[in-house]
Coordinates of C-alpha atoms in Angstrom, one line a residue:
M733 CA -167.9 2.6 -102.7
K734 CA -164.9 3.4 -101.1
L735 CA -164.7 7.1 -100.0
A736 CA -161.7 9.5 -100.2
S737 CA -160.2 9.3 -96.7
F738 CA -160.2 5.7 -97.1
K739 CA -157.2 5.4 -99.5
H740 CA -156.0 9.0 -99.2
F741 CA -154.6 8.7 -95.8
T742 CA -156.5 6.4 -93.4
R743 CA -157.2 3.8 -96.2
A744 CA -153.9 2.1 -95.4
C745 CA -155.0 1.8 -91.7
L746 CA -158.9 0.8 -91.9
L747 CA -159.9 -1.3 -89.0
A748 CA -163.3 -2.5 -87.8
G749 CA -164.6 -0.6 -84.6
G750 CA -165.8 -2.0 -81.6
L751 CA -164.5 -4.3 -78.6
I752 CA -162.5 -7.2 -78.9
G753 CA -163.9 -10.1 -77.1
A754 CA -163.9 -12.7 -79.4
I755 CA -161.5 -15.7 -80.0
V756 CA -158.9 -15.2 -82.7
P757 CA -159.8 -17.2 -85.8
S758 CA -157.5 -20.1 -87.0
I759 CA -156.0 -19.1 -90.2
V760 CA -156.4 -21.8 -92.6
H761 CA -152.9 -23.2 -94.2
A762 CA -151.6 -26.3 -95.4
E763 CA -148.3 -28.0 -95.0
T764 CA -146.7 -25.4 -97.5
D765 CA -147.4 -21.6 -97.6
R766 CA -150.3 -20.3 -99.4
M767 CA -149.3 -18.1 -102.4
V768 CA -150.9 -14.9 -103.1
I769 CA -150.8 -11.7 -105.2
F770 CA -152.4 -8.5 -104.2
D771 CA -154.0 -6.4 -106.9
D772 CA -154.9 -2.9 -105.4
D773 CA -155.1 1.0 -106.1
G774 CA -153.3 1.8 -103.0
F775 CA -151.9 0.2 -100.0
A776 CA -154.3 -0.6 -97.0
L777 CA -154.3 -2.4 -93.7
A778 CA -155.6 -5.5 -95.7
Q779 CA -152.1 -5.9 -97.3
W780 CA -150.5 -5.7 -93.9
M781 CA -152.7 -8.1 -92.5
V782 CA -151.5 -10.6 -95.2
L783 CA -148.0 -9.6 -95.0
K784 CA -148.0 -10.4 -91.1
A785 CA -150.1 -13.6 -91.5
P786 CA -148.4 -17.1 -90.8
H787 CA -147.8 -19.8 -93.7
V788 CA -148.6 -17.1 -96.1
K789 CA -146.1 -16.1 -99.2
V790 CA -146.9 -12.9 -100.8
L791 CA -145.7 -13.0 -104.3
G792 CA -145.9 -9.4 -105.0
I793 CA -147.9 -6.4 -105.0
A794 CA -149.7 -4.9 -108.1
T795 CA -150.7 -1.6 -108.6
V796 CA -153.5 -0.1 -110.7
S797 CA -155.5 3.3 -111.0
G798 CA -158.5 3.7 -109.1
D799 CA -159.0 5.9 -105.8
F800 CA -155.3 6.9 -106.7
W801 CA -153.6 7.2 -110.2
Q802 CA -151.2 4.2 -110.4
K803 CA -147.9 5.9 -109.8
E804 CA -149.2 7.2 -106.4
A805 CA -150.7 3.8 -105.8
T806 CA -147.1 2.3 -106.3
A807 CA -145.6 4.7 -104.1
Y808 CA -147.9 3.8 -101.2
A809 CA -147.3 0.3 -101.9
L810 CA -143.5 0.6 -101.7
R811 CA -143.7 2.7 -98.5
G812 CA -145.8 0.1 -97.0
L813 CA -143.6 -2.6 -97.4
E814 CA -140.9 -0.4 -96.0
I815 CA -143.0 0.2 -93.0
A816 CA -143.7 -3.5 -92.6
N817 CA -139.8 -4.6 -93.1
R818 CA -140.9 -6.7 -96.2
K819 CA -138.6 -5.3 -99.0
D820 CA -138.4 -8.9 -100.2
V821 CA -141.9 -8.5 -101.8
P822 CA -142.0 -6.9 -105.2
V823 CA -144.1 -4.2 -106.3
V824 CA -145.1 -4.1 -110.0
Q825 CA -146.8 -1.3 -111.8
G826 CA -150.1 -2.2 -113.8
A827 CA -152.4 -0.1 -115.9
T828 CA -152.7 3.7 -115.6
Y829 CA -156.0 4.0 -117.4
P830 CA -159.2 2.0 -117.7
L831 CA -159.9 -0.1 -120.9
V832 CA -162.6 2.3 -122.2
N833 CA -164.0 4.4 -119.3
S834 CA -162.4 8.0 -119.0
E835 CA -162.7 11.2 -117.1
K836 CA -164.1 12.8 -120.0
L837 CA -166.8 10.1 -120.4
T838 CA -167.4 10.1 -116.6
D839 CA -168.3 13.9 -116.8
K840 CA -170.7 13.2 -119.7
W841 CA -172.2 10.3 -117.9
E842 CA -172.9 12.7 -114.9
A843 CA -174.3 15.5 -117.2
L844 CA -176.7 12.9 -118.4
Y845 CA -177.5 10.8 -115.3
G846 CA -176.5 12.7 -112.3
K847 CA -173.6 13.1 -109.8
L848 CA -171.4 10.2 -108.8
V849 CA -170.4 10.1 -105.0
W850 CA -166.8 9.1 -105.6
K851 CA -164.7 9.2 -108.8
G852 CA -161.4 8.1 -107.2
A853 CA -158.5 9.8 -109.1
W854 CA -160.8 12.1 -111.2
M855 CA -162.6 13.5 -108.0
R856 CA -162.3 17.4 -107.9
S857 CA -165.1 18.3 -105.4
W858 CA -167.9 16.9 -103.2
V859 CA -171.3 17.2 -104.1
E860 CA -172.5 17.5 -101.0
K861 CA -171.2 19.2 -97.7
T862 CA -168.9 16.7 -96.0
T863 CA -166.1 16.6 -93.3
Q864 CA -164.3 14.2 -95.0
P865 CA -160.9 15.3 -96.5
L866 CA -160.7 15.5 -100.3
P867 CA -157.3 14.1 -102.0
P868 CA -155.5 16.8 -104.2
Y869 CA -156.7 16.4 -107.7
H870 CA -153.5 16.0 -109.9
A871 CA -152.4 14.7 -113.3
A872 CA -151.6 10.8 -113.7
D873 CA -147.9 11.3 -113.6
V874 CA -147.8 13.5 -110.4
V875 CA -146.8 11.8 -107.0
P876 CA -147.4 13.9 -104.1
D877 CA -145.5 13.5 -101.0
L878 CA -147.1 10.9 -98.8
P879 CA -148.2 11.3 -95.4
W880 CA -146.1 8.4 -94.3
G881 CA -143.2 9.7 -95.6
N882 CA -141.8 8.9 -99.5
P883 CA -140.5 5.5 -100.4
T884 CA -136.8 4.7 -101.1
L885 CA -137.8 1.5 -102.6
K886 CA -138.3 1.2 -106.3
P887 CA -140.7 -1.0 -108.3
S888 CA -139.8 -3.9 -110.5
A889 CA -139.4 -3.2 -114.2
E890 CA -141.9 -6.0 -114.8
N891 CA -145.6 -4.8 -115.7
A892 CA -148.4 -6.1 -113.5
A893 CA -150.4 -8.4 -116.1
M894 CA -147.0 -10.1 -117.3
F895 CA -146.0 -10.5 -113.8
M896 CA -149.2 -12.3 -112.8
I897 CA -149.4 -14.4 -115.9
R898 CA -145.8 -15.5 -115.2
M899 CA -146.4 -16.4 -111.5
V900 CA -149.7 -18.6 -112.4
H901 CA -147.5 -20.5 -114.8
Q902 CA -144.6 -21.0 -112.4
Y903 CA -147.0 -22.2 -109.7
P904 CA -150.1 -23.5 -111.5
G905 CA -153.1 -24.1 -109.4
Q906 CA -151.5 -22.6 -106.2
V907 CA -151.9 -18.7 -106.7
S908 CA -154.7 -16.7 -104.9
I909 CA -155.2 -13.1 -106.6
I910 CA -156.7 -10.8 -103.8
E911 CA -158.3 -7.8 -105.8
C912 CA -159.2 -4.8 -104.1
G913 CA -159.3 -2.2 -106.7
P914 CA -160.5 -1.9 -110.5
M915 CA -159.9 -5.1 -112.6
T916 CA -158.0 -3.6 -115.3
N917 CA -154.7 -5.6 -114.6
L918 CA -156.5 -8.9 -114.7
A919 CA -158.4 -8.2 -117.7
L920 CA -155.4 -7.3 -119.4
A921 CA -153.7 -10.5 -118.3
Q922 CA -156.5 -12.7 -119.2
K923 CA -156.7 -11.1 -122.7
L924 CA -152.8 -11.5 -123.0
D925 CA -153.0 -15.2 -122.0
P926 CA -156.4 -17.1 -122.0
E927 CA -154.9 -19.7 -119.8
F928 CA -154.2 -17.2 -116.9
A929 CA -157.5 -17.2 -114.9
S930 CA -157.6 -21.2 -115.3
L931 CA -154.1 -21.6 -114.1
A932 CA -154.8 -19.7 -110.9
K933 CA -156.2 -21.4 -107.7
E934 CA -158.9 -18.6 -107.2
L935 CA -159.8 -15.0 -107.3
V936 CA -161.0 -13.2 -104.3
Y937 CA -162.2 -9.5 -104.8
M938 CA -163.4 -6.6 -102.9
G939 CA -166.3 -4.9 -105.4
G940 CA -169.7 -4.5 -106.3
S941 CA -172.9 -4.3 -104.2
L942 CA -176.0 -6.1 -104.2
N943 CA -178.4 -4.3 -101.8
P944 CA -176.4 -2.6 -98.8
R945 CA -178.3 -1.3 -95.8
Q946 CA -177.3 0.7 -92.9
K947 CA -176.6 -1.6 -89.9
L948 CA -174.7 0.8 -87.6
T949 CA -176.2 4.3 -85.9
S950 CA -173.1 6.5 -86.4
P951 CA -173.4 9.5 -88.4
A952 CA -170.5 8.3 -90.7
S953 CA -172.4 5.3 -91.2
A954 CA -175.4 6.9 -92.0
Q955 CA -173.6 9.1 -94.6
F956 CA -172.0 6.2 -96.1
A957 CA -175.5 4.3 -96.5
R958 CA -177.1 7.2 -98.4
E959 CA -174.5 6.6 -101.0
F960 CA -176.5 3.2 -102.0
G961 CA -180.0 4.6 -101.3
N962 CA -180.9 5.2 -104.9
S963 CA -178.2 3.3 -106.6
P964 CA -177.7 -0.1 -104.6
R965 CA -175.8 -2.0 -107.5
R966 CA -173.0 0.7 -108.1
E967 CA -169.6 0.5 -106.4
F968 CA -166.5 2.4 -107.3
N969 CA -164.4 -0.4 -107.8
I970 CA -166.4 -1.7 -110.6
R971 CA -167.7 1.4 -112.1
F972 CA -164.0 2.9 -112.6
D973 CA -163.5 0.0 -115.3
P974 CA -166.7 -1.7 -115.9
E975 CA -165.3 -3.7 -119.0
A976 CA -162.5 -5.0 -117.1
A977 CA -164.6 -6.0 -114.3
S978 CA -166.8 -7.8 -117.1
I979 CA -163.8 -9.6 -118.7
T980 CA -162.4 -10.7 -115.5
M981 CA -165.8 -12.2 -114.2
R982 CA -166.1 -14.2 -117.3
A983 CA -162.7 -15.6 -117.2
P984 CA -162.6 -19.6 -116.2
W985 CA -161.4 -19.3 -112.7
K986 CA -161.5 -22.4 -110.6
R987 CA -163.2 -20.3 -107.9
I988 CA -164.3 -16.7 -107.5
V989 CA -165.3 -15.3 -104.1
M990 CA -167.0 -11.8 -104.3
V991 CA -166.9 -9.5 -101.4
P992 CA -169.5 -6.8 -102.0
V993 CA -170.2 -3.7 -99.9
D994 CA -173.1 -5.5 -98.3
P995 CA -171.0 -7.1 -95.4
S996 CA -169.0 -4.0 -94.7
T997 CA -172.2 -2.0 -93.2
E998 CA -171.8 -4.1 -90.1
T999 CA -168.2 -2.7 -89.7
E1000 CA -166.7 0.6 -88.5
M1001 CA -163.5 2.1 -87.5
S1002 CA -163.6 3.4 -84.1
A1003 CA -161.3 5.6 -81.9
E1004 CA -161.8 2.8 -79.6
F1005 CA -160.4 0.1 -81.9
V1006 CA -157.7 2.6 -83.2
K1007 CA -156.6 2.9 -79.4
D1008 CA -156.6 -0.6 -79.0
I1009 CA -154.6 -1.7 -81.7
A1010 CA -152.1 0.9 -81.7
A1011 CA -151.2 0.0 -78.2
A1012 CA -148.9 -2.6 -79.6
D1013 CA -146.6 0.2 -80.5
T1014 CA -145.3 -1.5 -83.6
P1015 CA -144.5 0.7 -86.9
I1016 CA -148.0 -0.2 -88.5
A1017 CA -149.5 0.4 -85.3
R1018 CA -148.0 4.0 -84.9
I1019 CA -149.6 4.9 -88.4
V1020 CA -152.9 3.0 -87.3
K1021 CA -152.9 5.6 -84.2
R1022 CA -153.7 8.5 -86.6
S1023 CA -156.5 6.6 -88.6
A1024 CA -159.7 6.7 -86.8
N1025 CA -162.5 7.9 -89.4
N1026 CA -165.5 5.6 -88.6
F1027 CA -166.0 4.3 -92.1
P1028 CA -166.7 0.6 -93.2
L1029 CA -164.0 -1.8 -93.9
W1030 CA -163.9 -2.8 -97.6
D1031 CA -160.5 -4.6 -98.3
E1032 CA -160.0 -5.9 -94.8
I1033 CA -163.0 -8.1 -95.3
A1034 CA -161.3 -9.4 -98.4
A1035 CA -158.3 -10.2 -96.8
A1036 CA -159.8 -11.6 -93.7
V1037 CA -162.3 -14.2 -95.5
W1038 CA -159.1 -14.9 -97.6
L1039 CA -157.0 -15.8 -94.6
D1040 CA -159.9 -17.5 -92.6
P1041 CA -163.0 -18.4 -94.8
S1042 CA -165.0 -19.5 -91.7
L1043 CA -165.6 -15.8 -90.7
I1044 CA -168.2 -16.1 -93.5
R1045 CA -171.4 -16.3 -91.8
T1046 CA -173.8 -16.3 -94.5
S1047 CA -173.3 -16.4 -98.6
A1048 CA -174.8 -17.0 -101.9
D1049 CA -173.7 -18.7 -105.0
L1050 CA -174.9 -16.4 -107.8
Y1051 CA -173.9 -15.7 -111.4
V1052 CA -172.3 -12.2 -111.6
D1053 CA -171.5 -9.9 -114.4
V1054 CA -171.3 -6.0 -115.0
N1055 CA -173.4 -3.6 -117.0
T1056 CA -171.2 -2.4 -119.6
M1057 CA -173.6 -0.2 -121.9
F1058 CA -173.2 3.5 -121.5
G1059 CA -176.4 4.5 -120.1
A1060 CA -177.8 5.1 -116.7
Q1061 CA -176.7 1.7 -115.1
Y1062 CA -173.3 1.9 -116.5
G1063 CA -171.1 -0.3 -114.3
D1064 CA -174.0 -1.5 -112.1
I1065 CA -173.4 -5.1 -110.8
L1066 CA -175.9 -7.7 -112.7
S1067 CA -176.4 -11.2 -110.7
W1068 CA -178.7 -14.3 -111.1
S1069 CA -179.6 -17.3 -109.2
E1070 CA -178.7 -20.6 -110.9
G1071 CA -180.9 -21.2 -114.3
Y1072 CA -181.8 -17.4 -114.5
Q1073 CA -178.5 -16.2 -116.0
P1074 CA -178.4 -15.5 -119.7
D1075 CA -175.4 -18.0 -120.0
V1076 CA -173.2 -16.0 -122.2
G1077 CA -170.2 -16.5 -120.1
E1078 CA -171.3 -15.6 -116.6
Q1079 CA -169.3 -17.6 -113.9
K1080 CA -170.8 -18.7 -110.5
E1081 CA -169.0 -16.9 -107.5
K1082 CA -169.6 -17.2 -103.7
V1083 CA -170.9 -13.9 -102.8
V1084 CA -170.2 -13.1 -99.3
L1085 CA -173.5 -11.5 -97.4
T1086 CA -172.7 -11.4 -93.6
I1087 CA -169.3 -12.0 -91.6
D1088 CA -168.5 -12.9 -88.0
V1089 CA -167.3 -9.3 -87.3
P1090 CA -166.1 -9.9 -83.7
R1091 CA -163.9 -12.6 -84.7
M1092 CA -162.4 -10.5 -87.6
K1093 CA -161.6 -7.7 -85.3
A1094 CA -159.8 -10.1 -83.0
L1095 CA -157.9 -11.5 -86.2
I1096 CA -156.8 -7.8 -87.4
K1097 CA -155.7 -7.0 -83.9
D1098 CA -153.6 -10.5 -83.5
L1099 CA -152.2 -9.9 -86.9
I1100 CA -151.3 -6.0 -86.7
S1101 CA -149.8 -6.3 -83.1
K1102 CA -147.4 -9.0 -84.5
P1103 CA -143.5 -7.4 -84.1

């Protein structure tokens, strides 16, 4: 699950911690630029990594509600592109509300089954005492002033689902989609056009969890690990819109790569790494300089393994779906090895279990330090 400061202020600057002593990975590319669409509920360092990567054409940034309401996520994306001097990349606005889930349903669920650690745009207060700042609770149409300054760019008039459908038809078999928020836009696109998923090259998504374990010893890492101690299959991106996630995962993608919470427990944004990366004195690095929070990477792992799949150390081929029954396990990940799946539409996914953390840190530093 992603926590508040990740996308409220430091989310857009989230890095792995530790010293850089590894060879920078070689970004995989063909003779032509790799095409990608980002779909997210904010704007993170992950987008900046891909925007600055060589031989990559970012077709657009789609926005969806999750950690932020869609309008606020759109403002972050527009401002992030301004900071990166990439005003050529369109921002397309997506879904404001989940397909079925709602704030009232979530309140009812909590009354029956216990408190959720993080509820994104619906979050009013922390359950337990924490030093983490809480994003101000507000209505879906309110966009507060951003800590990076407010954007002057405007979003595209096209909506996210139709934009993604148009792109996969324009470039059949060539468009990768990196999903780092709830999957509402993808589900809408698939329902509007049953060819959507089959025309894309692949889906790489950050979401879900299998059995995350604490790997680091810092207090922040311990706090994060407690979140999954009693609910190892629950993660915010999926829990916010479980029905959309199930529709998306059952769609006929050529390839699906799942980046669950599990590999992120080996990563941590540290003051040392922030200092290291901010030394480049680029516009992005100046924002990163204020971003140390010691929380794990989430979206950045998805971006990194898309840029360089050799960063994946171990993975498993699993059939994956989501529990959409409104009960205690609503929104939890379901997974099966070959032959054990119920075979009612589940797709096989490459599930990332561990990554080469030093090489990923080196890749992040190399990309973000570029002018």
